[in-house]
Amino acid sequence: MSQHERKEMVVRRLLEGAPPPVPPGLCADAVRRGGRMLRRRSAARRLGWLLLVAAVVAFAVWASLAQPWVEPPSQTTPPLTRW
């Protein structure tokens, strides 16, 4: 008998037997932990959106003040080549 067949027999015996008893407070604990996880996840999502909006607003304010798309004025006059 191979190891694979032995494992299969053990699994079949486990599946044919009666299911193990469930602890009495398992459902309430799962609901409480699930609610806590959902609240944390939604708070993290809100914080992420808030940081994204703050970054976009900060960039828009900086861009409107610095105007990086405008070429800065020349500090010297161009040389006279043809006169």
JSON list of C-alpha atoms in Angstrom, two decimals:
[
{"chain": "A", "resi": 1, "resn": "MET", "atom": "CA", "xyz": [0.00, 0.00, 0.00]},
{"chain": "A", "resi": 2, "resn": "SER", "atom": "CA", "xyz": [1.48, 3.34, -1.05]},
{"chain": "A", "resi": 3, "resn": "GLN", "atom": "CA", "xyz": [1.60, 6.46, 1.04]},
{"chain": "A", "resi": 4, "resn": "HIS", "atom": "CA", "xyz": [-0.98, 8.12, -1.22]},
{"chain": "A", "resi": 5, "resn": "GLU", "atom": "CA", "xyz": [-3.48, 5.28, -0.65]},
{"chain": "A", "resi": 6, "resn": "ARG", "atom": "CA", "xyz": [-2.94, 5.43, 3.12]},
{"chain": "A", "resi": 7, "resn": "LYS", "atom": "CA", "xyz": [-3.58, 9.17, 3.16]},
{"chain": "A", "resi": 8, "resn": "GLU", "atom": "CA", "xyz": [-6.69, 8.66, 1.09]},
{"chain": "A", "resi": 9, "resn": "MET", "atom": "CA", "xyz": [-7.98, 6.00, 3.52]},
{"chain": "A", "resi": 10, "resn": "VAL", "atom": "CA", "xyz": [-7.38, 8.28, 6.50]},
{"chain": "A", "resi": 11, "resn": "VAL", "atom": "CA", "xyz": [-9.22, 11.14, 4.80]},
{"chain": "A", "resi": 12, "resn": "ARG", "atom": "CA", "xyz": [-12.14, 8.88, 3.86]},
{"chain": "A", "resi": 13, "resn": "ARG", "atom": "CA", "xyz": [-12.43, 7.66, 7.47]},
{"chain": "A", "resi": 14, "resn": "LEU", "atom": "CA", "xyz": [-12.47, 11.28, 8.69]},
{"chain": "A", "resi": 15, "resn": "LEU", "atom": "CA", "xyz": [-15.14, 12.26, 6.18]},
{"chain": "A", "resi": 16, "resn": "GLU", "atom": "CA", "xyz": [-17.36, 9.25, 6.98]},
{"chain": "A", "resi": 17, "resn": "GLY", "atom": "CA", "xyz": [-17.27, 9.91, 10.72]},
{"chain": "A", "resi": 18, "resn": "ALA", "atom": "CA", "xyz": [-19.39, 12.34, 12.68]},
{"chain": "A", "resi": 19, "resn": "PRO", "atom": "CA", "xyz": [-18.37, 16.00, 12.41]},
{"chain": "A", "resi": 20, "resn": "PRO", "atom": "CA", "xyz": [-16.49, 17.39, 15.42]},
{"chain": "A", "resi": 21, "resn": "PRO", "atom": "CA", "xyz": [-18.54, 19.47, 17.87]},
{"chain": "A", "resi": 22, "resn": "VAL", "atom": "CA", "xyz": [-18.48, 23.24, 17.37]},
{"chain": "A", "resi": 23, "resn": "PRO", "atom": "CA", "xyz": [-17.59, 25.40, 20.39]},
{"chain": "A", "resi": 24, "resn": "PRO", "atom": "CA", "xyz": [-20.64, 27.27, 21.73]},
{"chain": "A", "resi": 25, "resn": "GLY", "atom": "CA", "xyz": [-19.39, 30.86, 21.30]},
{"chain": "A", "resi": 26, "resn": "LEU", "atom": "CA", "xyz": [-17.74, 30.38, 17.90]},
{"chain": "A", "resi": 27, "resn": "CYS", "atom": "CA", "xyz": [-20.42, 32.18, 15.86]},
{"chain": "A", "resi": 28, "resn": "ALA", "atom": "CA", "xyz": [-20.54, 35.23, 18.15]},
{"chain": "A", "resi": 29, "resn": "ASP", "atom": "CA", "xyz": [-16.73, 35.49, 18.15]},
{"chain": "A", "resi": 30, "resn": "ALA", "atom": "CA", "xyz": [-16.61, 35.24, 14.36]},
{"chain": "A", "resi": 31, "resn": "VAL", "atom": "CA", "xyz": [-19.26, 37.95, 13.96]},
{"chain": "A", "resi": 32, "resn": "ARG", "atom": "CA", "xyz": [-17.45, 40.24, 16.40]},
{"chain": "A", "resi": 33, "resn": "ARG", "atom": "CA", "xyz": [-14.05, 39.75, 14.71]},
{"chain": "A", "resi": 34, "resn": "GLY", "atom": "CA", "xyz": [-15.56, 40.13, 11.26]},
{"chain": "A", "resi": 35, "resn": "GLY", "atom": "CA", "xyz": [-17.21, 43.42, 12.22]},
{"chain": "A", "resi": 36, "resn": "ARG", "atom": "CA", "xyz": [-13.95, 44.70, 13.65]},
{"chain": "A", "resi": 37, "resn": "MET", "atom": "CA", "xyz": [-12.09, 43.74, 10.46]},
{"chain": "A", "resi": 38, "resn": "LEU", "atom": "CA", "xyz": [-14.68, 45.50, 8.29]},
{"chain": "A", "resi": 39, "resn": "ARG", "atom": "CA", "xyz": [-14.46, 48.67, 10.39]},
{"chain": "A", "resi": 40, "resn": "ARG", "atom": "CA", "xyz": [-10.67, 48.68, 10.20]},
{"chain": "A", "resi": 41, "resn": "ARG", "atom": "CA", "xyz": [-10.72, 48.07, 6.46]},
{"chain": "A", "resi": 42, "resn": "SER", "atom": "CA", "xyz": [-13.22, 50.86, 5.81]},
{"chain": "A", "resi": 43, "resn": "ALA", "atom": "CA", "xyz": [-11.25, 53.26, 8.05]},
{"chain": "A", "resi": 44, "resn": "ALA", "atom": "CA", "xyz": [-8.05, 52.42, 6.16]},
{"chain": "A", "resi": 45, "resn": "ARG", "atom": "CA", "xyz": [-9.85, 52.95, 2.85]},
{"chain": "A", "resi": 46, "resn": "ARG", "atom": "CA", "xyz": [-11.17, 56.33, 4.00]},
{"chain": "A", "resi": 47, "resn": "LEU", "atom": "CA", "xyz": [-7.72, 57.35, 5.21]},
{"chain": "A", "resi": 48, "resn": "GLY", "atom": "CA", "xyz": [-6.23, 56.35, 1.86]},
{"chain": "A", "resi": 49, "resn": "TRP", "atom": "CA", "xyz": [-8.77, 58.40, -0.08]},
{"chain": "A", "resi": 50, "resn": "LEU", "atom": "CA", "xyz": [-8.24, 61.34, 2.26]},
{"chain": "A", "resi": 51, "resn": "LEU", "atom": "CA", "xyz": [-4.46, 61.20, 1.71]},
{"chain": "A", "resi": 52, "resn": "LEU", "atom": "CA", "xyz": [-4.95, 60.95, -2.05]},
{"chain": "A", "resi": 53, "resn": "VAL", "atom": "CA", "xyz": [-7.28, 63.97, -2.12]},
{"chain": "A", "resi": 54, "resn": "ALA", "atom": "CA", "xyz": [-4.89, 65.95, 0.09]},
{"chain": "A", "resi": 55, "resn": "ALA", "atom": "CA", "xyz": [-1.98, 65.12, -2.25]},
{"chain": "A", "resi": 56, "resn": "VAL", "atom": "CA", "xyz": [-3.99, 66.17, -5.31]},
{"chain": "A", "resi": 57, "resn": "VAL", "atom": "CA", "xyz": [-5.01, 69.46, -3.66]},
{"chain": "A", "resi": 58, "resn": "ALA", "atom": "CA", "xyz": [-1.43, 70.15, -2.54]},
{"chain": "A", "resi": 59, "resn": "PHE", "atom": "CA", "xyz": [-0.14, 69.47, -6.05]},
{"chain": "A", "resi": 60, "resn": "ALA", "atom": "CA", "xyz": [-2.80, 71.71, -7.60]},
{"chain": "A", "resi": 61, "resn": "VAL", "atom": "CA", "xyz": [-1.94, 74.57, -5.23]},
{"chain": "A", "resi": 62, "resn": "TRP", "atom": "CA", "xyz": [1.80, 74.15, -5.88]},
{"chain": "A", "resi": 63, "resn": "ALA", "atom": "CA", "xyz": [1.26, 73.99, -9.65]},
{"chain": "A", "resi": 64, "resn": "SER", "atom": "CA", "xyz": [-0.92, 77.11, -9.64]},
{"chain": "A", "resi": 65, "resn": "LEU", "atom": "CA", "xyz": [1.70, 79.06, -7.66]},
{"chain": "A", "resi": 66, "resn": "ALA", "atom": "CA", "xyz": [4.90, 77.78, -9.29]},
{"chain": "A", "resi": 67, "resn": "GLN", "atom": "CA", "xyz": [3.51, 77.43, -12.83]},
{"chain": "A", "resi": 68, "resn": "PRO", "atom": "CA", "xyz": [6.15, 74.89, -13.94]},
{"chain": "A", "resi": 69, "resn": "TRP", "atom": "CA", "xyz": [4.77, 74.89, -17.50]},
{"chain": "A", "resi": 70, "resn": "VAL", "atom": "CA", "xyz": [5.75, 78.54, -18.06]},
{"chain": "A", "resi": 71, "resn": "GLU", "atom": "CA", "xyz": [9.26, 79.17, -19.35]},
{"chain": "A", "resi": 72, "resn": "PRO", "atom": "CA", "xyz": [11.16, 81.39, -16.90]},
{"chain": "A", "resi": 73, "resn": "PRO", "atom": "CA", "xyz": [12.16, 84.83, -18.19]},
{"chain": "A", "resi": 74, "resn": "SER", "atom": "CA", "xyz": [15.63, 85.15, -19.63]},
{"chain": "A", "resi": 75, "resn": "GLN", "atom": "CA", "xyz": [18.22, 86.64, -17.29]},
{"chain": "A", "resi": 76, "resn": "THR", "atom": "CA", "xyz": [20.43, 87.93, -20.09]},
{"chain": "A", "resi": 77, "resn": "THR", "atom": "CA", "xyz": [19.70, 89.42, -23.47]},
{"chain": "A", "resi": 78, "resn": "PRO", "atom": "CA", "xyz": [20.41, 87.31, -26.50]},
{"chain": "A", "resi": 79, "resn": "PRO", "atom": "CA", "xyz": [23.63, 88.10, -28.33]},
{"chain": "A", "resi": 80, "resn": "LEU", "atom": "CA", "xyz": [23.41, 90.32, -31.41]},
{"chain": "A", "resi": 81, "resn": "THR", "atom": "CA", "xyz": [24.60, 88.27, -34.35]},
{"chain": "A", "resi": 82, "resn": "ARG", "atom": "CA", "xyz": [23.37, 90.17, -37.43]},
{"chain": "A", "resi": 83, "resn": "TRP", "atom": "CA", "xyz": [23.48, 93.89, -37.22]}
]
